[in-house]
């Protein structure tokens, strides 16, 4: 899928998160980012035209077997903004049902 601008903007958010967390830590300000996986939105609705299959097949490819939802994203925000997240800064929290960790690149393709 032609997502060069989107990919670049995500990389910029990741870098800005790291930089701002270092710059603001002395003021006891934490800076983190959430990197969501497949969440059904208007933007991701056409994703299946770039992968073979249906939304159901795509959901089954996620280790936890489903797309993320609003509650999944809200839970991560609550965690990072609660006392439990008070010593976490500069983190890109991947909330993706295990999709990134399960990705495999066949060595035969290298």
Short mmCIF file of N, CA and C in Angstrom, two decimals:
data_model
loop_
_atom_site.label_atom_id
_atom_site.label_comp_id
_atom_site.label_asym_id
_atom_site.label_seq_id
_atom_site.Cartn_x
_atom_site.Cartn_y
_atom_site.Cartn_z
N UNK A 1 0.84 -1.19 0.00
CA UNK A 1 0.00 0.00 0.00
C UNK A 1 0.88 1.24 0.00
N UNK A 2 0.54 2.24 -0.77
CA UNK A 2 1.35 3.47 -0.81
C UNK A 2 1.07 4.35 0.41
N UNK A 3 1.85 4.17 1.45
CA UNK A 3 1.61 4.88 2.71
C UNK A 3 2.84 5.67 3.16
N UNK A 4 3.60 6.20 2.23
CA UNK A 4 4.85 6.86 2.59
C UNK A 4 4.65 8.03 3.56
N UNK A 5 3.68 8.90 3.29
CA UNK A 5 3.45 10.05 4.17
C UNK A 5 2.98 9.59 5.54
N UNK A 6 2.10 8.61 5.59
CA UNK A 6 1.61 8.08 6.87
C UNK A 6 2.76 7.47 7.66
N UNK A 7 3.58 6.65 7.00
CA UNK A 7 4.70 6.01 7.68
C UNK A 7 5.69 7.04 8.22
N UNK A 8 5.96 8.07 7.44
CA UNK A 8 6.87 9.12 7.87
C UNK A 8 6.31 9.87 9.08
N UNK A 9 5.02 10.14 9.08
CA UNK A 9 4.42 10.86 10.21
C UNK A 9 4.47 10.01 11.48
N UNK A 10 4.29 8.69 11.36
CA UNK A 10 4.39 7.81 12.53
C UNK A 10 5.81 7.84 13.08
N UNK A 11 6.80 7.78 12.20
CA UNK A 11 8.20 7.83 12.63
C UNK A 11 8.50 9.15 13.33
N UNK A 12 7.93 10.23 12.83
CA UNK A 12 8.14 11.54 13.46
C UNK A 12 7.55 11.58 14.87
N UNK A 13 6.37 10.99 15.04
CA UNK A 13 5.75 10.94 16.38
C UNK A 13 6.64 10.13 17.32
N UNK A 14 7.17 9.02 16.85
CA UNK A 14 8.03 8.19 17.70
C UNK A 14 9.27 8.96 18.12
N UNK A 15 9.91 9.64 17.17
CA UNK A 15 11.11 10.40 17.50
C UNK A 15 10.78 11.58 18.42
N UNK A 16 9.71 12.28 18.15
CA UNK A 16 9.31 13.41 18.99
C UNK A 16 9.01 12.94 20.41
N UNK A 17 8.40 11.78 20.56
CA UNK A 17 8.11 11.22 21.88
C UNK A 17 9.41 11.00 22.65
N UNK A 18 10.39 10.40 22.03
CA UNK A 18 11.68 10.15 22.68
C UNK A 18 12.36 11.47 23.06
N UNK A 19 12.39 12.41 22.14
CA UNK A 19 13.06 13.69 22.37
C UNK A 19 12.37 14.49 23.48
N UNK A 20 11.02 14.60 23.40
CA UNK A 20 10.30 15.38 24.40
C UNK A 20 10.38 14.74 25.78
N UNK A 21 10.39 13.40 25.83
CA UNK A 21 10.48 12.74 27.13
C UNK A 21 11.81 13.07 27.80
N UNK A 22 12.87 13.11 27.03
CA UNK A 22 14.18 13.46 27.59
C UNK A 22 14.21 14.94 28.02
N UNK A 23 13.64 15.80 27.20
CA UNK A 23 13.67 17.24 27.50
C UNK A 23 12.79 17.62 28.68
N UNK A 24 11.70 16.89 28.92
CA UNK A 24 10.74 17.28 29.95
C UNK A 24 10.82 16.46 31.24
N UNK A 25 11.64 15.44 31.26
CA UNK A 25 11.73 14.57 32.44
C UNK A 25 12.14 15.35 33.69
N UNK A 26 13.04 16.31 33.56
CA UNK A 26 13.49 17.07 34.73
C UNK A 26 12.36 17.88 35.36
N UNK A 27 11.27 18.08 34.63
CA UNK A 27 10.11 18.78 35.17
C UNK A 27 9.03 17.79 35.63
N UNK A 28 9.41 16.52 35.70
CA UNK A 28 8.51 15.44 36.13
C UNK A 28 7.30 15.29 35.19
N UNK A 29 7.56 15.55 33.91
CA UNK A 29 6.53 15.38 32.89
C UNK A 29 6.90 14.15 32.07
N UNK A 30 5.97 13.22 31.97
CA UNK A 30 6.20 12.03 31.15
C UNK A 30 5.58 12.22 29.78
N UNK A 31 6.25 11.67 28.78
CA UNK A 31 5.77 11.75 27.40
C UNK A 31 5.87 10.35 26.80
N UNK A 32 4.75 9.83 26.36
CA UNK A 32 4.69 8.51 25.75
C UNK A 32 3.77 8.56 24.54
N UNK A 33 3.81 7.53 23.74
CA UNK A 33 2.94 7.44 22.57
C UNK A 33 2.34 6.04 22.50
N UNK A 34 1.17 5.98 21.94
CA UNK A 34 0.51 4.69 21.72
C UNK A 34 0.57 4.40 20.22
N UNK A 35 1.04 3.20 19.90
CA UNK A 35 1.12 2.75 18.51
C UNK A 35 0.07 1.66 18.32
N UNK A 36 -1.12 2.05 17.89
CA UNK A 36 -2.18 1.04 17.75
C UNK A 36 -1.96 0.13 16.55
N UNK A 37 -2.44 -1.08 16.71
CA UNK A 37 -2.42 -2.03 15.60
C UNK A 37 -3.68 -1.85 14.77
N UNK A 38 -4.21 -2.95 14.28
CA UNK A 38 -5.41 -2.91 13.45
C UNK A 38 -6.64 -2.58 14.29
N UNK A 39 -7.14 -1.37 14.10
CA UNK A 39 -8.37 -0.92 14.75
C UNK A 39 -9.28 -0.49 13.61
N UNK A 40 -10.50 -0.98 13.59
CA UNK A 40 -11.39 -0.64 12.48
C UNK A 40 -11.82 0.83 12.56
N UNK A 41 -11.32 1.58 11.62
CA UNK A 41 -11.65 3.00 11.48
C UNK A 41 -11.94 3.27 10.00
N UNK A 42 -12.30 4.48 9.68
CA UNK A 42 -12.50 4.82 8.27
C UNK A 42 -11.20 4.62 7.49
N UNK A 43 -10.08 4.96 8.13
CA UNK A 43 -8.80 4.84 7.45
C UNK A 43 -8.43 3.38 7.17
N UNK A 44 -8.73 2.50 8.10
CA UNK A 44 -8.34 1.09 7.91
C UNK A 44 -9.40 0.27 7.19
N UNK A 45 -10.53 0.86 6.89
CA UNK A 45 -11.62 0.11 6.26
C UNK A 45 -11.21 -0.49 4.92
N UNK A 46 -10.37 0.16 4.15
CA UNK A 46 -9.97 -0.35 2.85
C UNK A 46 -8.72 -1.20 2.87
N UNK A 47 -8.26 -1.56 4.05
CA UNK A 47 -7.01 -2.30 4.19
C UNK A 47 -7.04 -3.65 3.48
N UNK A 48 -8.18 -4.29 3.45
CA UNK A 48 -8.24 -5.63 2.86
C UNK A 48 -7.99 -5.63 1.35
N UNK A 49 -8.09 -4.47 0.70
CA UNK A 49 -7.79 -4.48 -0.73
C UNK A 49 -6.28 -4.57 -0.99
N UNK A 50 -5.47 -4.36 0.05
CA UNK A 50 -4.02 -4.48 -0.08
C UNK A 50 -3.49 -5.82 0.43
N UNK A 51 -4.33 -6.58 1.09
CA UNK A 51 -3.94 -7.91 1.56
C UNK A 51 -4.96 -8.90 1.01
N UNK A 52 -4.52 -10.12 0.82
CA UNK A 52 -5.46 -11.09 0.28
C UNK A 52 -6.41 -11.56 1.36
N UNK A 53 -7.68 -11.48 1.09
CA UNK A 53 -8.66 -11.98 2.04
C UNK A 53 -9.67 -10.95 2.49
N UNK A 54 -10.32 -11.28 3.56
CA UNK A 54 -11.40 -10.47 4.09
C UNK A 54 -10.99 -9.90 5.45
N UNK A 55 -11.87 -9.07 6.00
CA UNK A 55 -11.61 -8.54 7.34
C UNK A 55 -11.49 -9.67 8.36
N UNK A 56 -12.31 -10.70 8.21
CA UNK A 56 -12.27 -11.84 9.13
C UNK A 56 -10.92 -12.55 9.06
N UNK A 57 -10.41 -12.73 7.85
CA UNK A 57 -9.12 -13.38 7.67
C UNK A 57 -8.01 -12.52 8.27
N UNK A 58 -8.09 -11.22 8.07
CA UNK A 58 -7.10 -10.31 8.63
C UNK A 58 -7.14 -10.35 10.17
N UNK A 59 -8.35 -10.36 10.73
CA UNK A 59 -8.49 -10.43 12.19
C UNK A 59 -7.90 -11.73 12.74
N UNK A 60 -8.09 -12.81 12.02
CA UNK A 60 -7.55 -14.10 12.48
C UNK A 60 -6.03 -14.15 12.41
N UNK A 61 -5.43 -13.26 11.62
CA UNK A 61 -3.97 -13.23 11.54
C UNK A 61 -3.34 -12.53 12.75
N UNK A 62 -4.16 -11.84 13.53
CA UNK A 62 -3.69 -11.18 14.75
C UNK A 62 -3.66 -12.24 15.85
N UNK A 63 -2.56 -12.38 16.59
CA UNK A 63 -2.48 -13.44 17.59
C UNK A 63 -3.66 -13.50 18.57
N UNK A 64 -4.19 -12.37 18.99
CA UNK A 64 -5.34 -12.41 19.89
C UNK A 64 -6.67 -12.58 19.14
N UNK A 65 -6.61 -12.69 17.80
CA UNK A 65 -7.76 -13.09 17.01
C UNK A 65 -8.83 -12.06 16.75
N UNK A 66 -8.52 -10.79 16.96
CA UNK A 66 -9.53 -9.76 16.71
C UNK A 66 -8.85 -8.42 16.46
N UNK A 67 -9.64 -7.49 15.91
CA UNK A 67 -9.16 -6.13 15.77
C UNK A 67 -9.22 -5.44 17.13
N UNK A 68 -8.42 -4.40 17.28
CA UNK A 68 -8.51 -3.59 18.49
C UNK A 68 -9.75 -2.72 18.44
N UNK A 69 -10.08 -2.14 19.59
CA UNK A 69 -11.26 -1.26 19.63
C UNK A 69 -10.98 -0.07 20.54
N UNK A 70 -11.97 0.79 20.67
CA UNK A 70 -11.83 2.00 21.48
C UNK A 70 -11.41 1.69 22.91
N UNK A 71 -11.99 0.65 23.48
CA UNK A 71 -11.66 0.30 24.87
C UNK A 71 -10.21 -0.10 25.03
N UNK A 72 -9.66 -0.78 24.03
CA UNK A 72 -8.25 -1.17 24.09
C UNK A 72 -7.35 0.06 24.12
N UNK A 73 -7.67 1.03 23.29
CA UNK A 73 -6.86 2.26 23.24
C UNK A 73 -7.06 3.07 24.52
N UNK A 74 -8.30 3.16 24.99
CA UNK A 74 -8.59 3.91 26.21
C UNK A 74 -7.86 3.29 27.40
N UNK A 75 -7.84 1.96 27.48
CA UNK A 75 -7.16 1.29 28.58
C UNK A 75 -5.69 1.63 28.63
N UNK A 76 -5.04 1.70 27.45
CA UNK A 76 -3.62 2.07 27.46
C UNK A 76 -3.41 3.50 27.89
N UNK A 77 -4.31 4.39 27.48
CA UNK A 77 -4.22 5.80 27.91
C UNK A 77 -4.38 5.92 29.42
N UNK A 78 -5.36 5.20 29.96
CA UNK A 78 -5.60 5.23 31.40
C UNK A 78 -4.37 4.72 32.14
N UNK A 79 -3.80 3.62 31.66
CA UNK A 79 -2.60 3.06 32.28
C UNK A 79 -1.47 4.08 32.31
N UNK A 80 -1.17 4.68 31.15
CA UNK A 80 -0.05 5.62 31.07
C UNK A 80 -0.29 6.89 31.89
N UNK A 81 -1.54 7.28 32.05
CA UNK A 81 -1.83 8.51 32.80
C UNK A 81 -2.13 8.26 34.27
N UNK A 82 -2.12 7.01 34.70
CA UNK A 82 -2.39 6.68 36.10
C UNK A 82 -1.08 6.64 36.89
N UNK A 83 -1.18 6.51 38.21
CA UNK A 83 0.04 6.36 39.01
C UNK A 83 0.90 5.17 38.57
N UNK A 84 0.28 4.14 38.00
CA UNK A 84 1.04 2.98 37.52
C UNK A 84 2.01 3.36 36.40
N UNK A 85 1.71 4.43 35.67
CA UNK A 85 2.58 4.85 34.57
C UNK A 85 3.48 6.01 34.93
N UNK A 86 3.59 6.33 36.20
CA UNK A 86 4.33 7.53 36.61
C UNK A 86 5.83 7.44 36.39
N UNK A 87 6.37 6.26 36.21
CA UNK A 87 7.81 6.11 35.98
C UNK A 87 8.09 5.60 34.57
N UNK A 88 7.14 5.84 33.69
CA UNK A 88 7.27 5.43 32.29
C UNK A 88 7.32 6.68 31.44
N UNK A 89 8.40 6.84 30.71
CA UNK A 89 8.52 7.98 29.81
C UNK A 89 9.38 7.60 28.62
N UNK A 90 9.06 8.17 27.47
CA UNK A 90 9.80 7.88 26.25
C UNK A 90 9.44 6.54 25.63
N UNK A 91 8.30 6.02 25.99
CA UNK A 91 7.90 4.69 25.52
C UNK A 91 6.89 4.80 24.38
N UNK A 92 7.10 3.97 23.38
CA UNK A 92 6.10 3.80 22.32
C UNK A 92 5.38 2.50 22.68
N UNK A 93 4.17 2.61 23.19
CA UNK A 93 3.42 1.44 23.65
C UNK A 93 2.65 0.85 22.47
N UNK A 94 3.08 -0.31 22.03
CA UNK A 94 2.41 -0.99 20.93
C UNK A 94 1.20 -1.74 21.47
N UNK A 95 0.03 -1.37 20.98
CA UNK A 95 -1.23 -1.99 21.41
C UNK A 95 -1.83 -2.61 20.16
N UNK A 96 -1.46 -3.87 19.91
CA UNK A 96 -1.80 -4.47 18.61
C UNK A 96 -2.22 -5.93 18.68
N UNK A 97 -2.56 -6.42 19.84
CA UNK A 97 -2.98 -7.82 19.94
C UNK A 97 -1.89 -8.82 19.64
N UNK A 98 -0.63 -8.37 19.68
CA UNK A 98 0.51 -9.25 19.43
C UNK A 98 0.96 -9.31 17.99
N UNK A 99 0.39 -8.47 17.12
CA UNK A 99 0.68 -8.55 15.69
C UNK A 99 2.15 -8.30 15.36
N UNK A 100 2.76 -7.29 15.93
CA UNK A 100 4.16 -6.98 15.61
C UNK A 100 5.07 -8.10 16.09
N UNK A 101 4.84 -8.59 17.29
CA UNK A 101 5.68 -9.65 17.83
C UNK A 101 5.57 -10.96 17.06
N UNK A 102 4.45 -11.17 16.40
CA UNK A 102 4.24 -12.42 15.67
C UNK A 102 4.73 -12.36 14.23
N UNK A 103 5.09 -11.16 13.76
CA UNK A 103 5.56 -11.04 12.37
C UNK A 103 6.84 -11.84 12.18
N UNK A 104 6.89 -12.55 11.08
CA UNK A 104 8.08 -13.32 10.76
C UNK A 104 8.49 -13.04 9.33
N UNK A 105 9.78 -12.87 9.14
CA UNK A 105 10.32 -12.70 7.79
C UNK A 105 11.04 -14.00 7.46
N UNK A 106 10.56 -14.71 6.46
CA UNK A 106 11.24 -15.95 6.10
C UNK A 106 12.67 -15.66 5.66
N UNK A 107 13.64 -16.32 6.26
CA UNK A 107 15.03 -16.11 5.91
C UNK A 107 15.31 -16.47 4.45
N UNK A 108 14.51 -17.34 3.89
CA UNK A 108 14.69 -17.71 2.50
C UNK A 108 14.41 -16.56 1.54
N UNK A 109 13.69 -15.52 2.03
CA UNK A 109 13.36 -14.39 1.18
C UNK A 109 14.48 -13.33 1.16
N UNK A 110 15.49 -13.53 1.99
CA UNK A 110 16.59 -12.53 2.06
C UNK A 110 17.65 -12.80 1.02
#
